[in-house]
């Protein structure tokens, strides 16, 4: 249940943390029925009197043409869209010099993608924004200009927000230790419509239990490792999918990757990586060897499945891991 009070604080957070102003022109390329399209773009632009240009559906080439024609200065999309834009043949010949704010969320941005964007669009400031419908986004935002120095972080807590890292018993853990993110602040919704059981289960002491596992460092940077339900328990060792996916995304022959759990009668769970490869020469052995160079042995994917088509995603661009699990 999103209240006027929740939404006002959310759009103010976007205005302050991203420096949105009346001269901005934002392209809406994600569903307007989701908090990203509704709050992060549409209502945030309305707050300052800026312009919103609406796309019926996202496709890379039309997006680039529209962004150039309308002199787009701002948008907020999932990392997969940035990857598709960079891969489009028209990217290098499109004038995107007005684009100054590149917001993203929903998934980690691969390091190579950030580097490629910095090289091709030096005037673009990338800002990771982490949030959810229950917040209704954002909870954290990377300070402008700090993304490259904090690749693994989702940013610092917004001015009116509060994030606490809690253990299984609802006790706050020390700085740097992993736990579940409990989120508080004036942007937190009062609960779920006509569902008191879910409200009682997921809200406590003024905080929403996000279901995300992460940590906060001494400088206030927040890290999200994985969804609690997506974390893989391999013989008692915790494998955070986002960490493995981030490593594999840096491989030059990997276009995109998703890691999921697979039941195992001995270890409880093993991991399977679904990989969309840039080169047909990429093999299971090469993927596992690359991971072994950068990760502990228990984090190396047990199985690798190569896909001929892109990863399945919902309308908001998030990977549908339940389809991959089968």
CSV table of C-alpha atoms in Angstrom, one decimal:
chain,number,residue,atom,x,y,z
A,1,UNK,CA,0.0,0.0,0.0
A,2,UNK,CA,1.9,3.1,-1.3
A,3,UNK,CA,0.8,6.3,0.5
A,4,UNK,CA,1.3,9.8,-0.6
A,5,UNK,CA,3.7,10.3,2.3
A,6,UNK,CA,5.8,7.3,1.1
A,7,UNK,CA,6.0,8.5,-2.5
A,8,UNK,CA,6.8,12.2,-1.7
A,9,UNK,CA,9.8,11.0,0.3
A,10,UNK,CA,10.9,8.7,-2.5
A,11,UNK,CA,10.8,11.4,-5.2
A,12,UNK,CA,12.6,13.8,-2.9
A,13,UNK,CA,15.3,11.3,-2.4
A,14,UNK,CA,15.8,10.9,-6.1
A,15,UNK,CA,15.9,14.7,-6.6
A,16,UNK,CA,18.5,15.2,-3.9
A,17,UNK,CA,20.7,12.1,-4.5
A,18,UNK,CA,20.7,12.4,-8.3
A,19,UNK,CA,20.5,16.1,-8.7
A,20,UNK,CA,17.4,16.0,-10.9
A,21,UNK,CA,16.4,19.4,-12.2
A,22,UNK,CA,13.7,21.1,-14.3
A,23,UNK,CA,15.8,21.0,-17.5
A,24,UNK,CA,16.1,17.2,-17.4
A,25,UNK,CA,14.5,15.0,-20.1
A,26,UNK,CA,14.0,11.4,-19.1
A,27,UNK,CA,13.1,8.5,-21.3
A,28,UNK,CA,10.7,6.0,-19.7
A,29,UNK,CA,11.8,2.6,-21.1
A,30,UNK,CA,10.5,0.4,-18.2
A,31,UNK,CA,6.9,-0.3,-17.2
A,32,UNK,CA,5.1,2.7,-15.7
A,33,UNK,CA,3.1,0.3,-13.4
A,34,UNK,CA,6.3,-0.5,-11.4
A,35,UNK,CA,7.9,1.8,-8.9
A,36,UNK,CA,10.9,2.4,-11.1
A,37,UNK,CA,8.8,3.7,-14.0
A,38,UNK,CA,6.2,5.4,-11.8
A,39,UNK,CA,8.3,6.8,-8.9
A,40,UNK,CA,11.9,6.9,-10.0
A,41,UNK,CA,11.2,8.5,-13.4
A,42,UNK,CA,7.6,9.8,-13.9
A,43,UNK,CA,6.9,11.3,-10.5
A,44,UNK,CA,10.5,12.4,-9.9
A,45,UNK,CA,10.4,14.3,-13.1
A,46,UNK,CA,7.0,15.8,-12.3
A,47,UNK,CA,8.3,17.0,-9.0
A,48,UNK,CA,10.8,19.3,-10.6
A,49,UNK,CA,8.8,20.1,-13.7
A,50,UNK,CA,11.0,18.1,-16.0
A,51,UNK,CA,10.0,16.2,-19.1
A,52,UNK,CA,9.2,12.4,-19.5
A,53,UNK,CA,9.4,10.8,-22.9
A,54,UNK,CA,7.5,7.5,-23.0
A,55,UNK,CA,8.5,4.4,-25.0
A,56,UNK,CA,5.8,1.8,-25.7
A,57,UNK,CA,8.4,-1.0,-25.3
A,58,UNK,CA,12.2,-1.1,-25.1
A,59,UNK,CA,14.3,-2.0,-28.1
A,60,UNK,CA,17.9,-0.8,-28.3
A,61,UNK,CA,18.0,0.9,-31.7
A,62,UNK,CA,14.7,2.9,-31.2
A,63,UNK,CA,15.8,3.8,-27.7
A,64,UNK,CA,19.1,5.3,-29.0
A,65,UNK,CA,17.3,7.1,-31.8
A,66,UNK,CA,14.7,8.6,-29.4
A,67,UNK,CA,17.4,9.5,-26.8
A,68,UNK,CA,19.4,11.4,-29.4
A,69,UNK,CA,16.4,13.2,-30.9
A,70,UNK,CA,14.9,14.2,-27.6
A,71,UNK,CA,18.3,15.1,-26.1
A,72,UNK,CA,17.8,12.7,-23.2
A,73,UNK,CA,19.6,13.7,-20.0
A,74,UNK,CA,18.3,11.0,-17.6
A,75,UNK,CA,16.9,7.5,-17.3
A,76,UNK,CA,16.8,4.6,-14.9
A,77,UNK,CA,16.8,1.1,-16.2
A,78,UNK,CA,18.2,-2.4,-15.4
A,79,UNK,CA,21.9,-3.2,-16.2
A,80,UNK,CA,20.8,-5.5,-19.0
A,81,UNK,CA,19.5,-2.5,-21.0
A,82,UNK,CA,22.9,-0.8,-20.8
A,83,UNK,CA,24.5,-4.1,-22.1
A,84,UNK,CA,22.0,-4.2,-25.0
A,85,UNK,CA,22.7,-0.5,-25.9
A,86,UNK,CA,26.5,-1.1,-26.0
A,87,UNK,CA,26.0,-4.1,-28.2
A,88,UNK,CA,23.8,-2.3,-30.7
A,89,UNK,CA,25.5,-1.3,-34.0
A,90,UNK,CA,24.1,2.2,-33.9
A,91,UNK,CA,25.5,3.0,-30.4
A,92,UNK,CA,28.8,4.4,-31.6
A,93,UNK,CA,27.3,6.8,-34.1
A,94,UNK,CA,24.5,8.0,-31.9
A,95,UNK,CA,24.8,11.5,-30.3
A,96,UNK,CA,24.2,10.9,-26.5
A,97,UNK,CA,26.2,13.9,-25.4
A,98,UNK,CA,23.3,15.3,-23.4
A,99,UNK,CA,23.0,12.1,-21.2
A,100,UNK,CA,24.3,13.0,-17.8
A,101,UNK,CA,22.5,10.7,-15.3
A,102,UNK,CA,22.4,6.9,-15.8
A,103,UNK,CA,20.5,5.3,-13.0
A,104,UNK,CA,20.2,1.6,-12.7
A,105,UNK,CA,19.0,-1.1,-10.2
A,106,UNK,CA,17.6,-4.5,-9.9
A,107,UNK,CA,20.9,-6.3,-10.4
A,108,UNK,CA,24.7,-5.6,-10.2
A,109,UNK,CA,26.3,-3.8,-13.1
A,110,UNK,CA,29.2,-5.7,-14.6
A,111,UNK,CA,32.5,-3.9,-14.2
A,112,UNK,CA,33.3,-4.2,-18.0
A,113,UNK,CA,30.0,-2.5,-18.8
A,114,UNK,CA,30.8,0.4,-16.4
A,115,UNK,CA,34.3,0.7,-18.0
A,116,UNK,CA,32.8,0.7,-21.6
A,117,UNK,CA,30.3,3.4,-20.7
A,118,UNK,CA,32.9,5.6,-19.1
A,119,UNK,CA,35.0,5.3,-22.2
A,120,UNK,CA,32.3,6.0,-24.7
A,121,UNK,CA,30.2,8.5,-22.6
A,122,UNK,CA,32.6,10.4,-20.4
A,123,UNK,CA,29.9,12.9,-19.4
A,124,UNK,CA,27.6,10.2,-18.1
A,125,UNK,CA,27.4,9.7,-14.3
A,126,UNK,CA,26.2,6.1,-13.4
A,127,UNK,CA,24.3,5.8,-10.1
A,128,UNK,CA,23.2,2.5,-8.6
A,129,UNK,CA,19.8,2.9,-6.8
A,130,UNK,CA,18.6,0.0,-4.6
A,131,UNK,CA,15.1,-0.3,-3.5
A,132,UNK,CA,11.8,-2.2,-3.7
A,133,UNK,CA,8.1,-1.7,-4.1
A,134,UNK,CA,7.8,-1.8,-0.3
A,135,UNK,CA,10.2,1.1,0.1
A,136,UNK,CA,9.0,2.4,-2.6
A,137,UNK,CA,12.6,2.9,-3.8
A,138,UNK,CA,15.2,4.2,-3.3
A,139,UNK,CA,16.8,3.0,-0.1
A,140,UNK,CA,20.4,3.6,-1.2
A,141,UNK,CA,22.0,5.6,-4.0
A,142,UNK,CA,25.7,5.7,-5.0
A,143,UNK,CA,26.9,9.3,-4.6
A,144,UNK,CA,27.6,10.9,-8.0
A,145,UNK,CA,31.1,10.0,-9.3
A,146,UNK,CA,31.7,7.2,-6.8
A,147,UNK,CA,30.4,4.2,-8.8
A,148,UNK,CA,33.8,3.1,-10.2
A,149,UNK,CA,35.4,3.2,-6.8
A,150,UNK,CA,32.6,1.1,-5.2
A,151,UNK,CA,31.6,-1.4,-7.9
A,152,UNK,CA,30.2,-3.9,-5.5
A,153,UNK,CA,28.1,-1.5,-3.5
A,154,UNK,CA,24.5,-0.3,-4.0
A,155,UNK,CA,25.4,3.0,-2.4
A,156,UNK,CA,24.8,4.9,0.8
A,157,UNK,CA,21.5,5.1,2.7
A,158,UNK,CA,19.3,8.0,1.5
A,159,UNK,CA,19.0,11.0,3.9
A,160,UNK,CA,15.7,10.0,5.6
A,161,UNK,CA,16.3,6.2,5.5
A,162,UNK,CA,17.7,3.7,7.9
A,163,UNK,CA,19.2,0.3,7.2
A,164,UNK,CA,20.1,-2.3,9.8
A,165,UNK,CA,21.8,-5.7,9.2
A,166,UNK,CA,20.1,-8.3,11.3
A,167,UNK,CA,20.8,-12.0,12.1
A,168,UNK,CA,18.2,-14.8,12.1
A,169,UNK,CA,17.2,-13.9,15.6
A,170,UNK,CA,16.5,-10.3,14.8
A,171,UNK,CA,19.7,-8.9,16.4
A,172,UNK,CA,21.8,-6.3,14.7
A,173,UNK,CA,25.2,-7.7,13.6
A,174,UNK,CA,28.6,-5.8,13.7
A,175,UNK,CA,29.8,-3.6,10.9
A,176,UNK,CA,30.9,-5.6,7.9
A,177,UNK,CA,29.2,-8.8,9.0
A,178,UNK,CA,26.4,-10.3,6.7
A,179,UNK,CA,22.8,-10.5,7.6
A,180,UNK,CA,19.3,-9.5,6.4
A,181,UNK,CA,18.7,-5.9,5.5
A,182,UNK,CA,15.9,-4.4,7.6
A,183,UNK,CA,14.8,-1.1,6.2
A,184,UNK,CA,13.1,1.8,7.9
A,185,UNK,CA,12.2,5.4,7.2
A,186,UNK,CA,9.2,7.6,6.0
A,187,UNK,CA,9.2,5.9,2.6
A,188,UNK,CA,8.3,2.4,4.0
A,189,UNK,CA,4.8,1.3,3.1
A,190,UNK,CA,2.4,0.6,6.0
A,191,UNK,CA,1.8,-3.0,4.8
A,192,UNK,CA,0.2,-5.2,2.2
A,193,UNK,CA,-3.3,-4.7,1.0
A,194,UNK,CA,-5.8,-7.0,2.6
A,195,UNK,CA,-3.1,-9.3,3.8
A,196,UNK,CA,-2.5,-8.9,7.6
A,197,UNK,CA,-0.6,-12.2,7.8
A,198,UNK,CA,2.1,-11.0,5.3
A,199,UNK,CA,2.2,-7.6,7.0
A,200,UNK,CA,2.8,-9.2,10.4
A,201,UNK,CA,5.5,-11.5,9.0
A,202,UNK,CA,7.5,-9.0,7.0
A,203,UNK,CA,7.3,-5.8,9.1
A,204,UNK,CA,8.7,-5.4,12.6
A,205,UNK,CA,9.4,-2.5,14.9
A,206,UNK,CA,8.9,0.0,12.1
A,207,UNK,CA,11.2,-1.9,9.7
A,208,UNK,CA,10.5,-3.9,6.6
A,209,UNK,CA,12.4,-7.2,6.4
A,210,UNK,CA,13.7,-7.0,2.8
A,211,UNK,CA,14.7,-10.7,2.4
A,212,UNK,CA,18.1,-9.5,1.0
A,213,UNK,CA,21.4,-10.6,2.5
A,214,UNK,CA,24.1,-7.9,2.7
A,215,UNK,CA,26.3,-5.8,4.9
A,216,UNK,CA,27.4,-2.2,5.6
A,217,UNK,CA,31.0,-1.1,5.8
A,218,UNK,CA,32.6,1.5,8.1
A,219,UNK,CA,32.1,4.2,5.5
A,220,UNK,CA,28.3,3.6,5.2
A,221,UNK,CA,28.4,1.8,1.9
A,222,UNK,CA,25.7,-0.9,1.6
A,223,UNK,CA,26.3,-4.2,-0.1
A,224,UNK,CA,23.6,-6.7,-1.3
A,225,UNK,CA,24.9,-10.2,-1.7
A,226,UNK,CA,21.8,-12.1,-2.6
A,227,UNK,CA,18.1,-12.7,-2.0
A,228,UNK,CA,17.7,-14.9,1.1
A,229,UNK,CA,15.7,-17.4,-0.9
A,230,UNK,CA,18.3,-17.5,-3.8
A,231,UNK,CA,21.3,-18.1,-1.6
A,232,UNK,CA,22.8,-21.5,-2.3
A,233,UNK,CA,23.7,-23.7,0.7
A,234,UNK,CA,26.4,-26.1,-0.5
A,235,UNK,CA,27.2,-28.5,2.3
A,236,UNK,CA,26.8,-25.7,4.9
A,237,UNK,CA,28.8,-23.2,2.9
A,238,UNK,CA,26.9,-20.1,1.7
A,239,UNK,CA,27.2,-19.3,-2.0
A,240,UNK,CA,26.0,-15.8,-2.9
A,241,UNK,CA,24.8,-15.9,-6.5
A,242,UNK,CA,25.5,-12.2,-7.2
A,243,UNK,CA,29.2,-12.7,-6.3
A,244,UNK,CA,29.6,-15.6,-8.8
A,245,UNK,CA,27.6,-13.8,-11.4
A,246,UNK,CA,29.7,-10.7,-11.0
A,247,UNK,CA,32.9,-12.6,-11.5
A,248,UNK,CA,31.6,-14.4,-14.6
A,249,UNK,CA,30.2,-11.2,-16.1
A,250,UNK,CA,33.8,-10.0,-16.3
A,251,UNK,CA,34.8,-12.8,-18.6
A,252,UNK,CA,35.2,-11.4,-22.1
A,253,UNK,CA,33.2,-14.2,-23.7
A,254,UNK,CA,30.2,-14.0,-21.4
A,255,UNK,CA,27.3,-11.8,-22.4
A,256,UNK,CA,25.1,-12.6,-19.4
A,257,UNK,CA,24.9,-15.2,-16.6
A,258,UNK,CA,22.6,-16.4,-13.9
A,259,UNK,CA,23.4,-18.8,-11.1
A,260,UNK,CA,20.7,-21.0,-9.4
A,261,UNK,CA,20.6,-23.9,-6.9
A,262,UNK,CA,20.1,-27.5,-7.9
A,263,UNK,CA,19.1,-30.1,-5.3
A,264,UNK,CA,21.8,-32.6,-4.4
A,265,UNK,CA,21.2,-35.7,-2.2
A,266,UNK,CA,24.7,-35.4,-0.6
A,267,UNK,CA,25.6,-31.7,-0.4
A,268,UNK,CA,22.0,-30.4,-0.1
A,269,UNK,CA,22.4,-28.0,-3.0
A,270,UNK,CA,24.9,-27.5,-5.9
A,271,UNK,CA,25.1,-24.6,-8.3
A,272,UNK,CA,24.3,-24.3,-12.0
A,273,UNK,CA,25.4,-21.4,-14.1
A,274,UNK,CA,23.2,-20.5,-17.1
A,275,UNK,CA,25.5,-18.7,-19.5
A,276,UNK,CA,24.8,-16.7,-22.7
A,277,UNK,CA,28.2,-16.8,-24.5
A,278,UNK,CA,29.7,-14.4,-27.0
A,279,UNK,CA,31.8,-17.1,-28.5
A,280,UNK,CA,30.8,-20.7,-29.2
A,281,UNK,CA,34.3,-21.8,-28.2
A,282,UNK,CA,33.5,-21.1,-24.5
A,283,UNK,CA,33.3,-24.4,-22.7
A,284,UNK,CA,32.2,-25.6,-19.3
A,285,UNK,CA,35.8,-26.3,-18.4
A,286,UNK,CA,36.8,-22.7,-19.3
A,287,UNK,CA,34.0,-21.2,-17.2
A,288,UNK,CA,34.8,-23.3,-14.2
A,289,UNK,CA,38.6,-22.6,-14.6
A,290,UNK,CA,37.9,-18.9,-14.8
A,291,UNK,CA,35.8,-19.0,-11.6
A,292,UNK,CA,38.5,-21.0,-9.8
A,293,UNK,CA,41.0,-18.2,-10.4
A,294,UNK,CA,38.8,-15.7,-8.6
A,295,UNK,CA,36.6,-17.6,-6.1
A,296,UNK,CA,36.9,-20.1,-3.4
A,297,UNK,CA,36.5,-23.7,-4.7
A,298,UNK,CA,33.0,-24.2,-3.2
A,299,UNK,CA,31.8,-21.2,-5.1
A,300,UNK,CA,32.8,-22.5,-8.5
A,301,UNK,CA,29.7,-23.6,-10.4
A,302,UNK,CA,29.2,-27.4,-10.4
A,303,UNK,CA,27.3,-27.3,-13.7
A,304,UNK,CA,27.2,-25.0,-16.6
A,305,UNK,CA,24.4,-24.7,-19.2
A,306,UNK,CA,24.8,-22.6,-22.3
A,307,UNK,CA,21.8,-20.8,-23.7
A,308,UNK,CA,21.2,-19.9,-27.3
A,309,UNK,CA,18.7,-17.2,-26.3
A,310,UNK,CA,18.9,-14.3,-23.7
A,311,UNK,CA,18.1,-15.1,-20.1
A,312,UNK,CA,14.3,-15.0,-19.3
A,313,UNK,CA,13.3,-11.7,-17.8
A,314,UNK,CA,10.1,-10.1,-16.6
A,315,UNK,CA,8.7,-6.8,-17.9
A,316,UNK,CA,11.0,-4.9,-15.5
A,317,UNK,CA,14.1,-6.6,-16.9
A,318,UNK,CA,14.8,-8.8,-13.9
A,319,UNK,CA,16.0,-12.4,-14.5
A,320,UNK,CA,13.3,-15.0,-13.9
A,321,UNK,CA,15.3,-17.6,-11.9
A,322,UNK,CA,12.3,-19.7,-11.2
A,323,UNK,CA,12.1,-20.5,-14.9
A,324,UNK,CA,15.8,-21.5,-14.9
A,325,UNK,CA,15.3,-23.8,-11.9
A,326,UNK,CA,12.6,-25.6,-13.9
